[in-house]
Amino acid sequence: MDRGWWWKFGMIVAVTLGTLWFLVPTYYSLVVLDRNERNNIAVLEQRLPAWAPPAKYRLNLGLDLQGGIHMVMRVDTKTALQKRTERRGQQIATYVNDKKLGEVTADTDPERLQLTLTAKDPATMDAIQKEVLATFTDFSLESRNGGTLVLKPDEGQVNRFRDEAVDQAMLVIRRRIDKWGVAEVDVRKLGTDSIQISLPGRSNPEQAKELVGTTAQLEFRMVDDTNPQVFAQMYQQNPPPAESKITLVEDEGFPQLSSPNREALLAYAKDKTPEGRDVVTECVANPVKKNDCIAYRSYLLDKNVPLTGESLSGADASVSQMNEPEVNIAFDPAGAREFEKLTEAAVGRRMAIVLDDNVHTAPRINEKIGGGRARITMGRAGARSFEEWLGEAQTLALVLKAGALPAPVTVGEIRQVGATLGDELIKKGSLAALVGLALVVVFMAIYYRKSGLIADVALLLNGLLILAGLAFFNATLTLPGIAGFVLTLGIAVDANVLINERIREELSHGKSARAAVDQGYDRAFWTIFDAHVTTLIAGFILFFTGTGPVRGFATTLIVGLLASLFTSIVVTRVITTYFVHGRNAQSVSV
Amino acid sequence: MQILKHKTNIDFISKRKPALFISTLINLAIIVGIAAVGFNFGVDFAGGTVVELKYNTPTTAEQVREKAQAGGLHDVSVQGVGAAEENSFLLRMGGVTQLTEENAERAKTAIQGLGETRNVYADMANGIVNFRSTQPMSPEAVKKAVEGAGIGVQEVRDLGANQGGTGYDYQVVASGMADKVFAALGAGLDKPNFEQRRVDYVGPQVGKQLRNRGIMALLYSMVAILIYVAFRFDFKFGPGALLAMVHDVIMVAGYYLVSRREFNLTSIAALLTIVGYSVNDTIVIYDRIREDMVKYKGKALPEIINIAVNDTLGRTILTSGVTALSLIGLLIFGVGEIFDFAMAMLVGILVGTYSSVYIASPLVIWLDERAHAREGHSGAKQEPKTA
């Protein structure tokens, strides 16, 4: 055996061992762990032996196989855009009237999102047109007909607004689901206006729809600072049970209760809350994974809600002259009056901004704020980088807008699979795959004898490689994925058939065993390569254009084809070469 | 062991014309059938609601249907799943929400009865009725009024005062159909005697989007494969591979058309897999044709193709057989979509094998003849005809 062969052989052994090693977390999560702990990555991490790969490299089961809810929510950006256009129209009309350019009324065409300005006196329209187009650059002129001006919102602005609306909705949905306490939720953007949500193990689609689909509730509520020690006293007089993991922490001089378990924290505080007050929690975000809460902290808020998001007319993040990130908020006229009254009475107190029962931030009111405009300064950068603070400000602005500008979300798609059905499907699916595999393995061994057995070894390695590959990409195995698995095994077999038929052909032409094997492999190589690449093309296009189950199928197909290229061309050849060259055989068993 | 004991010498090419004729006929029939009758679209593409229930007690589809109709569900189709003793049923409804044309009218009347309202319009796709009222309203009152008209309400959204100060905007969101199903089937029972195994809602817009994306995926992959084949082989091989692909896809689509099995996202996956398989098979034979063209320089193309097809016949049959073998498990144990997938694949493997021999290869001859004919017209010398 020459050096090159030993290198290849070593590589195959390494790949096989690596494959088995990579499947350890998958084996633990699907076989060793209890079914209800299957998705709990922390438990998996604990149970895994020290030498195993990290728990995140494991094969997930799709919702169709383990039960759960898959939802696609469509953000109704159209309604949001209508509202925005309407609001801008009103601003333009006010602007024109304030500037004494004339008197106009604004109308919105809800279908085409156009703004029509009608002047009382058509003669003033020239001046109005010029001024409006120069000032409100997010609109361009669509048509002009005497005293009416039709304006069209700028495409780029509309797209940005649409993106923002989807981001807001995602943020809100994420927070709400966190509140529900579902582990392993997956919330991601789908296309331009949809959000995809996976809730493993959940079974009530109506409840999920309600949770996710209602509009965000934004409130401005006063923090009760009359007794700053309230939580400290609560903690000392009534020590919380150990399993609730409640601890006392201090934030800017205020003692707070903190726990990674929101329900436990609220349950503990519930009957100890003073009359007329509410305990509301704040999420302490995971510094690495922004959307995760690592702990919840308690705030004592006044029960009454003086102001809600409905009074807001806008919010933006910016950087102040002191180079500090800040959030500027604006109220509508009624809200502005209410806000002035509120801040006048509460100078020095903190005001909590609460979104969906989560305290987002609680800035201190430094002075009475009139005029309907307020500024929330984010403070100096301190230990955190400026970018982090700015990011925080932008998130807050989004939160405020989410309450101010409702972009309603509606259900695009809900798929729910019960846990028992999921179990049944995985049983039947894997049985189907195993039966298919067994039939092929037996057939190959009978038909090609020793070469068939070599192909079988390659086939089994191929199967393991697919699973390990899926685990590596953290992919999800779905029902169509199992079908893809079976199909790829079929294609892998085809490659071996091609090679073996070629070898037989060469042998029938009277070639020696060695020459037949070498030529068989060389000739079949490009055929196999072309056949795999063309199927791979289909797989990739499927992956990039498909969604959900189709995508799962495509992932399996792609990983499977790559594995098949390796096993059929490299693995079988190395083994066959050993038997033919190494043993110096005069015949080859095909 | 060997399937073909002796070297075959079948003259495939001479039968290409009747084969092409029959294939074209069947293909056209399927296309006409799709245009005239259409697929049995699943919820993925048609939109709507599917609920799968498993009863704890022996129940027939007829009983479920009666119960559903008694509960006011008229356009429901009930179908048993699996064996009769499993007591599992699939209920299919057109709508995603309880807002139908007729319901929307009733909702409008109910809303208008509450006070002075304007711009009452229903967004059927999202199951929402929008309206603007001159006076602020209590969402509870709106909800009660609409529910009084017999439409389940999930939520009434208070969108606040309109900026122009001309009124207050509200949205009434209708509940999903699944709610109605559970209400109808659980009516008169303390506890429902069934377990809800699966619920799928797909909104009509999403359905349309999914369908378009599926079709686009199919077209993109065909074009990409055509480019690859034209690049790797010769231009004259490309159209044959493409036509064989189209032929196979239409044939498998024909399976879904004739069997009336549900056409959904998994069916698109099946069609795409067939595209991959078909071209896989075609490439193997093309490879051999190309190789033999070098080997037998003097021979005419049809003869070369016959030799190539005959030489690879053993592997063609074997490969199709083994791939079909790997599907047997799916055919026996697969349920629902998976069974359909395996069935479609089986059809695809059979027609794919046939089309590589009878469609893809003859087209190479035809294109070759045309290329020669053109050369003959433009060039001075007339090449001998290859056919």
Coordinates of C-alpha atoms in Angstrom, one line a residue, chain B:
Chain B
M1 CA -25.8 -11.9 -9.8
Q2 CA -26.8 -10.0 -12.9
I3 CA -30.1 -8.7 -14.2
L4 CA -29.3 -8.7 -17.9
K5 CA -27.4 -11.9 -18.6
H6 CA -26.5 -11.0 -22.1
K7 CA -25.6 -7.8 -23.8
T8 CA -28.8 -6.4 -25.1
N9 CA -29.1 -4.9 -28.5
I10 CA -32.5 -3.3 -28.5
D11 CA -33.2 -0.7 -31.2
F12 CA -34.6 2.1 -29.0
I13 CA -34.1 4.9 -31.4
S14 CA -36.2 3.5 -34.2
K15 CA -39.2 3.6 -31.9
R16 CA -38.6 7.2 -30.9
K17 CA -41.4 8.7 -33.1
P18 CA -44.3 6.7 -31.7
A19 CA -42.9 7.1 -28.2
L20 CA -42.6 10.9 -28.6
F21 CA -46.1 11.0 -30.0
I22 CA -47.6 9.1 -27.1
S23 CA -45.7 11.1 -24.5
T24 CA -46.7 14.4 -26.1
L25 CA -50.3 13.2 -26.1
I26 CA -50.3 12.2 -22.5
N27 CA -48.5 15.4 -21.5
L28 CA -51.0 17.6 -23.4
A29 CA -53.9 15.7 -21.8
I30 CA -52.4 16.4 -18.4
I31 CA -51.9 20.1 -19.1
V32 CA -55.5 20.3 -20.4
G33 CA -56.7 18.4 -17.3
I34 CA -54.8 20.8 -15.0
A35 CA -56.3 23.8 -16.8
A36 CA -59.8 22.4 -16.9
V37 CA -60.1 20.5 -13.6
G38 CA -57.2 21.7 -11.6
F39 CA -55.3 20.2 -8.7
N40 CA -56.8 19.3 -5.4
F41 CA -54.9 22.0 -3.6
G42 CA -54.2 21.5 0.0
V43 CA -54.5 24.3 2.6
D44 CA -50.9 25.2 1.8
F45 CA -51.9 26.7 -1.4
A46 CA -55.6 27.1 -1.3
G47 CA -55.7 28.7 2.1
G48 CA -58.2 27.5 4.7
T49 CA -58.3 25.5 7.9
V50 CA -57.6 21.8 8.5
V51 CA -58.3 20.2 11.8
E52 CA -57.4 16.7 12.7
L53 CA -59.3 15.1 15.5
K54 CA -59.0 11.8 17.3
Y55 CA -62.1 10.6 19.1
N56 CA -61.9 8.7 22.3
T57 CA -65.0 6.7 21.4
P58 CA -65.9 4.8 18.2
T59 CA -67.1 7.4 15.8
T60 CA -67.8 7.5 12.1
A61 CA -67.1 10.3 9.6
E62 CA -70.9 10.5 9.0
Q63 CA -71.4 11.2 12.7
V64 CA -68.8 13.9 12.8
R65 CA -70.3 15.5 9.7
E66 CA -73.8 15.5 11.2
K67 CA -72.5 17.0 14.4
A68 CA -70.6 19.7 12.5
Q69 CA -73.6 20.6 10.4
A70 CA -75.8 20.7 13.5
G71 CA -73.3 23.2 14.9
G72 CA -73.6 25.5 11.9
L73 CA -70.6 24.4 9.9
H74 CA -71.9 23.8 6.4
D75 CA -68.9 23.8 4.1
V76 CA -66.9 21.3 6.0
S77 CA -65.5 18.2 4.4
V78 CA -64.8 15.3 6.8
Q79 CA -62.5 12.5 6.0
G80 CA -61.3 9.5 8.0
V81 CA -57.5 9.2 8.6
G82 CA -55.8 5.8 9.0
A83 CA -57.7 2.7 10.1
A84 CA -61.3 2.9 11.1
E85 CA -60.6 2.0 14.7
E86 CA -58.3 4.9 15.0
N87 CA -61.3 7.2 15.0
S88 CA -59.2 10.0 13.5
F89 CA -60.7 12.6 11.1
L90 CA -59.6 15.4 9.0
L91 CA -61.9 18.4 8.8
R92 CA -61.3 20.8 6.0
M93 CA -62.8 24.3 5.7
G94 CA -62.3 27.0 3.2
G95 CA -62.0 30.0 5.5
V96 CA -59.3 30.9 7.9
T97 CA -61.5 33.1 10.0
Q98 CA -65.2 33.2 10.6
L99 CA -65.5 36.2 8.4
T100 CA -67.3 35.2 5.2
E101 CA -69.0 37.5 2.7
E102 CA -72.3 36.9 4.3
N103 CA -71.0 37.2 7.9
A104 CA -69.2 40.5 7.0
E105 CA -72.5 42.0 5.9
R106 CA -74.1 41.0 9.2
A107 CA -71.2 42.4 11.1
K108 CA -71.5 45.6 9.3
T109 CA -75.1 45.9 10.1
A110 CA -74.4 45.2 13.8
I111 CA -71.7 47.8 13.9
Q112 CA -73.8 50.4 12.2
G113 CA -76.5 49.8 14.8
L114 CA -74.1 51.0 17.5
G115 CA -73.9 54.6 16.5
E116 CA -72.8 56.9 13.8
T117 CA -70.1 55.1 11.9
R118 CA -68.3 55.6 8.6
N119 CA -65.9 53.7 6.4
V120 CA -67.1 50.3 7.5
Y121 CA -65.2 47.8 5.4
A122 CA -64.2 44.2 5.7
D123 CA -60.7 43.0 5.1
M124 CA -61.7 39.5 4.2
A125 CA -58.2 38.2 3.7
N126 CA -57.3 39.0 7.3
G127 CA -60.7 38.5 8.8
I128 CA -60.9 42.1 10.0
V129 CA -63.7 44.6 9.9
N130 CA -62.5 48.2 10.0
F131 CA -64.6 51.1 10.9
R132 CA -64.5 54.7 12.1
S133 CA -66.9 56.0 14.6
T134 CA -67.7 59.7 15.4
Q135 CA -67.9 58.9 19.1
P136 CA -65.4 56.8 21.2
M137 CA -66.8 53.3 21.8
S138 CA -66.1 50.6 24.3
P139 CA -64.5 47.6 22.6
E140 CA -66.5 45.3 24.8
A141 CA -69.8 46.7 23.4
V142 CA -68.5 46.3 19.8
K143 CA -67.5 42.7 20.5
K144 CA -70.9 41.9 22.1
A145 CA -72.7 43.4 19.1
V146 CA -70.7 41.5 16.5
E147 CA -70.9 38.3 18.5
G148 CA -74.6 38.8 18.7
A149 CA -74.7 38.6 14.9
G150 CA -73.2 35.1 15.2
I151 CA -69.6 35.9 14.4
G152 CA -66.9 34.8 16.8
V153 CA -64.7 37.8 17.7
Q154 CA -61.1 37.3 18.8
E155 CA -60.4 40.9 19.6
V156 CA -61.7 44.5 19.1
R157 CA -58.8 46.8 18.6
D158 CA -59.0 50.4 19.6
L159 CA -56.8 52.2 17.2
G160 CA -57.4 55.6 18.8
A161 CA -58.5 58.9 17.5
N162 CA -57.9 59.6 13.9
Q163 CA -55.5 62.4 13.4
G164 CA -57.8 64.7 11.5
G165 CA -60.1 64.7 14.5
T166 CA -62.9 63.2 12.4
G167 CA -63.4 60.1 14.5
Y168 CA -62.1 57.0 16.2
D169 CA -60.8 53.9 14.4
Y170 CA -61.6 50.4 15.4
Q171 CA -60.8 46.9 14.1
V172 CA -62.9 43.9 14.8
V173 CA -60.8 40.7 14.4
A174 CA -62.9 37.6 13.8
S175 CA -61.8 34.3 15.5
G176 CA -60.4 31.4 13.6
M177 CA -62.4 28.5 12.1
A178 CA -60.9 26.0 14.5
D179 CA -62.6 27.8 17.4
K180 CA -65.9 27.3 15.6
V181 CA -65.2 23.6 15.0
F182 CA -64.4 22.9 18.6
A183 CA -67.5 24.8 19.7
A184 CA -69.7 23.0 17.3
L185 CA -68.3 19.5 18.0
G186 CA -68.1 20.0 21.7
A187 CA -71.6 21.5 22.0
G188 CA -73.6 19.9 24.8
L189 CA -70.6 18.1 26.3
D190 CA -68.9 19.0 29.6
K191 CA -65.6 17.9 28.1
P192 CA -64.9 17.3 24.5
N193 CA -64.7 13.6 23.7
F194 CA -61.9 14.1 21.2
E195 CA -58.3 15.1 21.1
Q196 CA -57.1 17.8 18.8
R197 CA -54.2 16.4 17.0
R198 CA -53.4 19.0 14.4
V199 CA -54.6 22.4 13.3
D200 CA -53.4 24.1 10.2
Y201 CA -54.6 27.6 9.1
V202 CA -53.1 29.1 6.0
G203 CA -54.3 32.6 5.1
P204 CA -55.2 33.0 1.4
Q205 CA -52.5 35.6 0.8
V206 CA -49.9 33.3 2.3
G207 CA -51.3 30.4 0.3
K208 CA -50.8 32.4 -2.9
Q209 CA -47.3 33.4 -1.9
L210 CA -46.4 29.8 -1.1
R211 CA -47.7 28.6 -4.4
N212 CA -45.9 31.3 -6.4
R213 CA -42.7 30.6 -4.6
G214 CA -43.1 26.9 -5.2
I215 CA -43.6 27.4 -9.0
M216 CA -40.7 29.9 -9.1
A217 CA -38.4 27.3 -7.4
L218 CA -39.3 24.8 -10.0
L219 CA -38.6 27.2 -12.9
Y220 CA -35.3 28.5 -11.4
S221 CA -34.0 25.0 -10.8
M222 CA -34.8 24.0 -14.4
V223 CA -33.0 27.0 -15.8
A224 CA -30.0 26.4 -13.5
I225 CA -29.8 22.8 -14.5
L226 CA -30.1 23.7 -18.2
I227 CA -27.2 26.1 -17.9
Y228 CA -25.1 23.5 -16.1
V229 CA -25.8 20.8 -18.7
A230 CA -25.1 23.2 -21.6
F231 CA -21.8 24.2 -20.0
R232 CA -20.6 20.7 -19.0
F233 CA -21.7 19.0 -22.2
D234 CA -22.7 20.6 -25.4
F235 CA -25.5 22.9 -26.3
K236 CA -27.3 20.2 -28.2
F237 CA -27.6 18.1 -25.0
G238 CA -29.2 20.9 -23.0
P239 CA -32.7 21.0 -24.6
G240 CA -33.1 17.2 -24.4
A241 CA -32.3 17.2 -20.7
L242 CA -34.7 20.1 -20.2
L243 CA -37.5 18.5 -22.2
A244 CA -37.1 15.2 -20.4
M245 CA -37.3 17.2 -17.1
V246 CA -40.5 19.0 -18.2
H247 CA -41.9 15.7 -19.3
D248 CA -41.3 14.0 -16.0
V249 CA -42.6 16.9 -14.0
I250 CA -45.8 17.0 -16.0
M251 CA -46.2 13.2 -15.6
V252 CA -45.9 13.4 -11.8
A253 CA -48.2 16.4 -11.8
G254 CA -50.5 14.1 -13.7
Y255 CA -50.3 11.7 -10.8
Y256 CA -51.6 14.4 -8.5
L257 CA -54.2 15.4 -11.0
V258 CA -55.6 11.9 -11.6
S259 CA -55.3 10.5 -8.1
R260 CA -56.9 13.7 -6.6
R261 CA -54.3 13.5 -3.8
E262 CA -53.7 16.8 -2.1
F263 CA -51.3 19.1 -3.9
N264 CA -49.3 21.0 -1.3
L265 CA -45.8 22.1 -0.4
T266 CA -44.6 18.5 -0.1
S267 CA -45.8 17.9 -3.6
I268 CA -43.6 20.7 -4.8
A269 CA -40.7 19.0 -3.0
A270 CA -41.6 15.8 -4.8
L271 CA -41.7 17.6 -8.2
L272 CA -38.3 19.1 -7.5
T273 CA -36.8 15.8 -6.4
I274 CA -38.1 14.4 -9.7
V275 CA -36.3 17.2 -11.5
G276 CA -33.1 16.2 -9.8
Y277 CA -33.7 12.5 -10.4
S278 CA -34.7 12.9 -14.0
V279 CA -31.6 14.9 -14.9
N280 CA -29.5 12.6 -12.8
D281 CA -30.6 9.7 -15.0
T282 CA -30.3 11.7 -18.2
I283 CA -26.8 12.8 -17.4
V284 CA -25.6 9.2 -16.9
I285 CA -26.8 8.2 -20.4
Y286 CA -25.5 11.5 -22.0
D287 CA -22.1 10.8 -20.4
R288 CA -22.0 7.5 -22.1
I289 CA -23.2 8.9 -25.5
R290 CA -20.4 11.5 -25.3
E291 CA -17.9 8.8 -24.5
D292 CA -19.1 6.6 -27.3
M293 CA -19.0 9.5 -29.8
V294 CA -15.3 9.6 -29.3
K295 CA -14.9 5.8 -29.3
Y296 CA -16.9 5.1 -32.5
K297 CA -16.0 8.1 -34.6
G298 CA -17.3 6.7 -37.9
K299 CA -20.7 5.6 -36.7
A300 CA -23.9 7.6 -37.1
L301 CA -25.3 9.3 -34.1
P302 CA -28.5 7.1 -33.8
E303 CA -26.4 4.0 -33.8
I304 CA -24.1 5.4 -31.1
I305 CA -27.0 6.3 -29.0
N306 CA -28.4 2.8 -29.3
I307 CA -25.1 1.4 -28.2
A308 CA -24.9 3.8 -25.3
V309 CA -28.4 3.2 -24.1
N310 CA -28.0 -0.6 -24.4
D311 CA -24.7 -0.5 -22.5
T312 CA -26.1 1.4 -19.6
L313 CA -29.4 -0.4 -19.6
G314 CA -28.4 -2.7 -16.8
R315 CA -27.4 0.2 -14.5
T316 CA -30.5 2.1 -15.5
I317 CA -32.9 -0.7 -14.5
L318 CA -30.9 -1.4 -11.4
T319 CA -30.7 2.2 -10.2
S320 CA -34.4 2.7 -10.7
G321 CA -35.1 -0.5 -9.0
V322 CA -32.9 0.2 -6.0
T323 CA -34.2 3.8 -5.6
A324 CA -37.8 2.3 -5.8
L325 CA -36.7 -0.2 -3.2
S326 CA -35.7 2.5 -0.8
L327 CA -39.2 4.0 -1.2
I328 CA -40.9 0.8 -0.1
G329 CA -40.7 1.6 3.6
L330 CA -42.3 4.9 2.9
L331 CA -45.0 3.3 0.9
I332 CA -45.8 0.8 3.6
F333 CA -45.5 2.9 6.8
G334 CA -45.8 6.4 5.4
V335 CA -49.0 8.2 6.2
G336 CA -50.7 11.1 4.5
E337 CA -48.2 13.4 2.8
I338 CA -45.3 11.0 3.1
F339 CA -47.2 8.2 1.3
D340 CA -48.1 10.7 -1.4
F341 CA -44.5 11.8 -1.7
A342 CA -43.3 8.2 -2.0
M343 CA -46.0 7.5 -4.6
A344 CA -45.1 10.5 -6.6
M345 CA -41.5 9.6 -6.5
L346 CA -42.2 6.1 -7.7
V347 CA -44.1 7.5 -10.7
G348 CA -41.2 10.0 -11.2
I349 CA -38.6 7.2 -11.2
L350 CA -40.5 5.2 -13.8
V351 CA -41.2 8.1 -16.2
G352 CA -37.7 9.5 -15.5
T353 CA -36.1 6.3 -16.6
Y354 CA -38.3 6.2 -19.7
S355 CA -37.7 9.8 -20.6
S356 CA -33.9 9.6 -20.5
V357 CA -34.1 6.9 -23.1
Y358 CA -37.0 8.0 -25.3
I359 CA -37.1 11.7 -24.9
A360 CA -33.7 13.1 -23.9
S361 CA -31.7 11.0 -26.3
P362 CA -33.8 11.3 -29.5
L363 CA -33.8 15.1 -29.1
V364 CA -30.0 15.1 -29.3
I365 CA -30.4 13.4 -32.7
W366 CA -32.9 15.9 -33.8
L367 CA -30.8 18.9 -32.8
D368 CA -27.8 17.3 -34.4
E369 CA -29.7 16.9 -37.7
R370 CA -30.8 20.5 -37.6
A371 CA -27.3 21.7 -36.9
H372 CA -26.1 19.8 -39.9
A373 CA -28.9 21.0 -42.1
R374 CA -28.1 24.6 -41.2
E375 CA -24.5 24.0 -42.0
G376 CA -25.5 22.5 -45.3
H377 CA -27.5 25.7 -46.2
S378 CA -24.9 28.1 -45.2
G379 CA -21.8 26.1 -46.1
A380 CA -20.8 25.1 -49.6
K381 CA -20.4 21.4 -48.8
Q382 CA -23.4 19.1 -48.0
E383 CA -22.7 16.9 -45.0
P384 CA -24.0 13.4 -45.2
K385 CA -27.2 13.1 -43.2
T386 CA -26.8 11.2 -39.9
A387 CA -30.2 9.8 -39.6

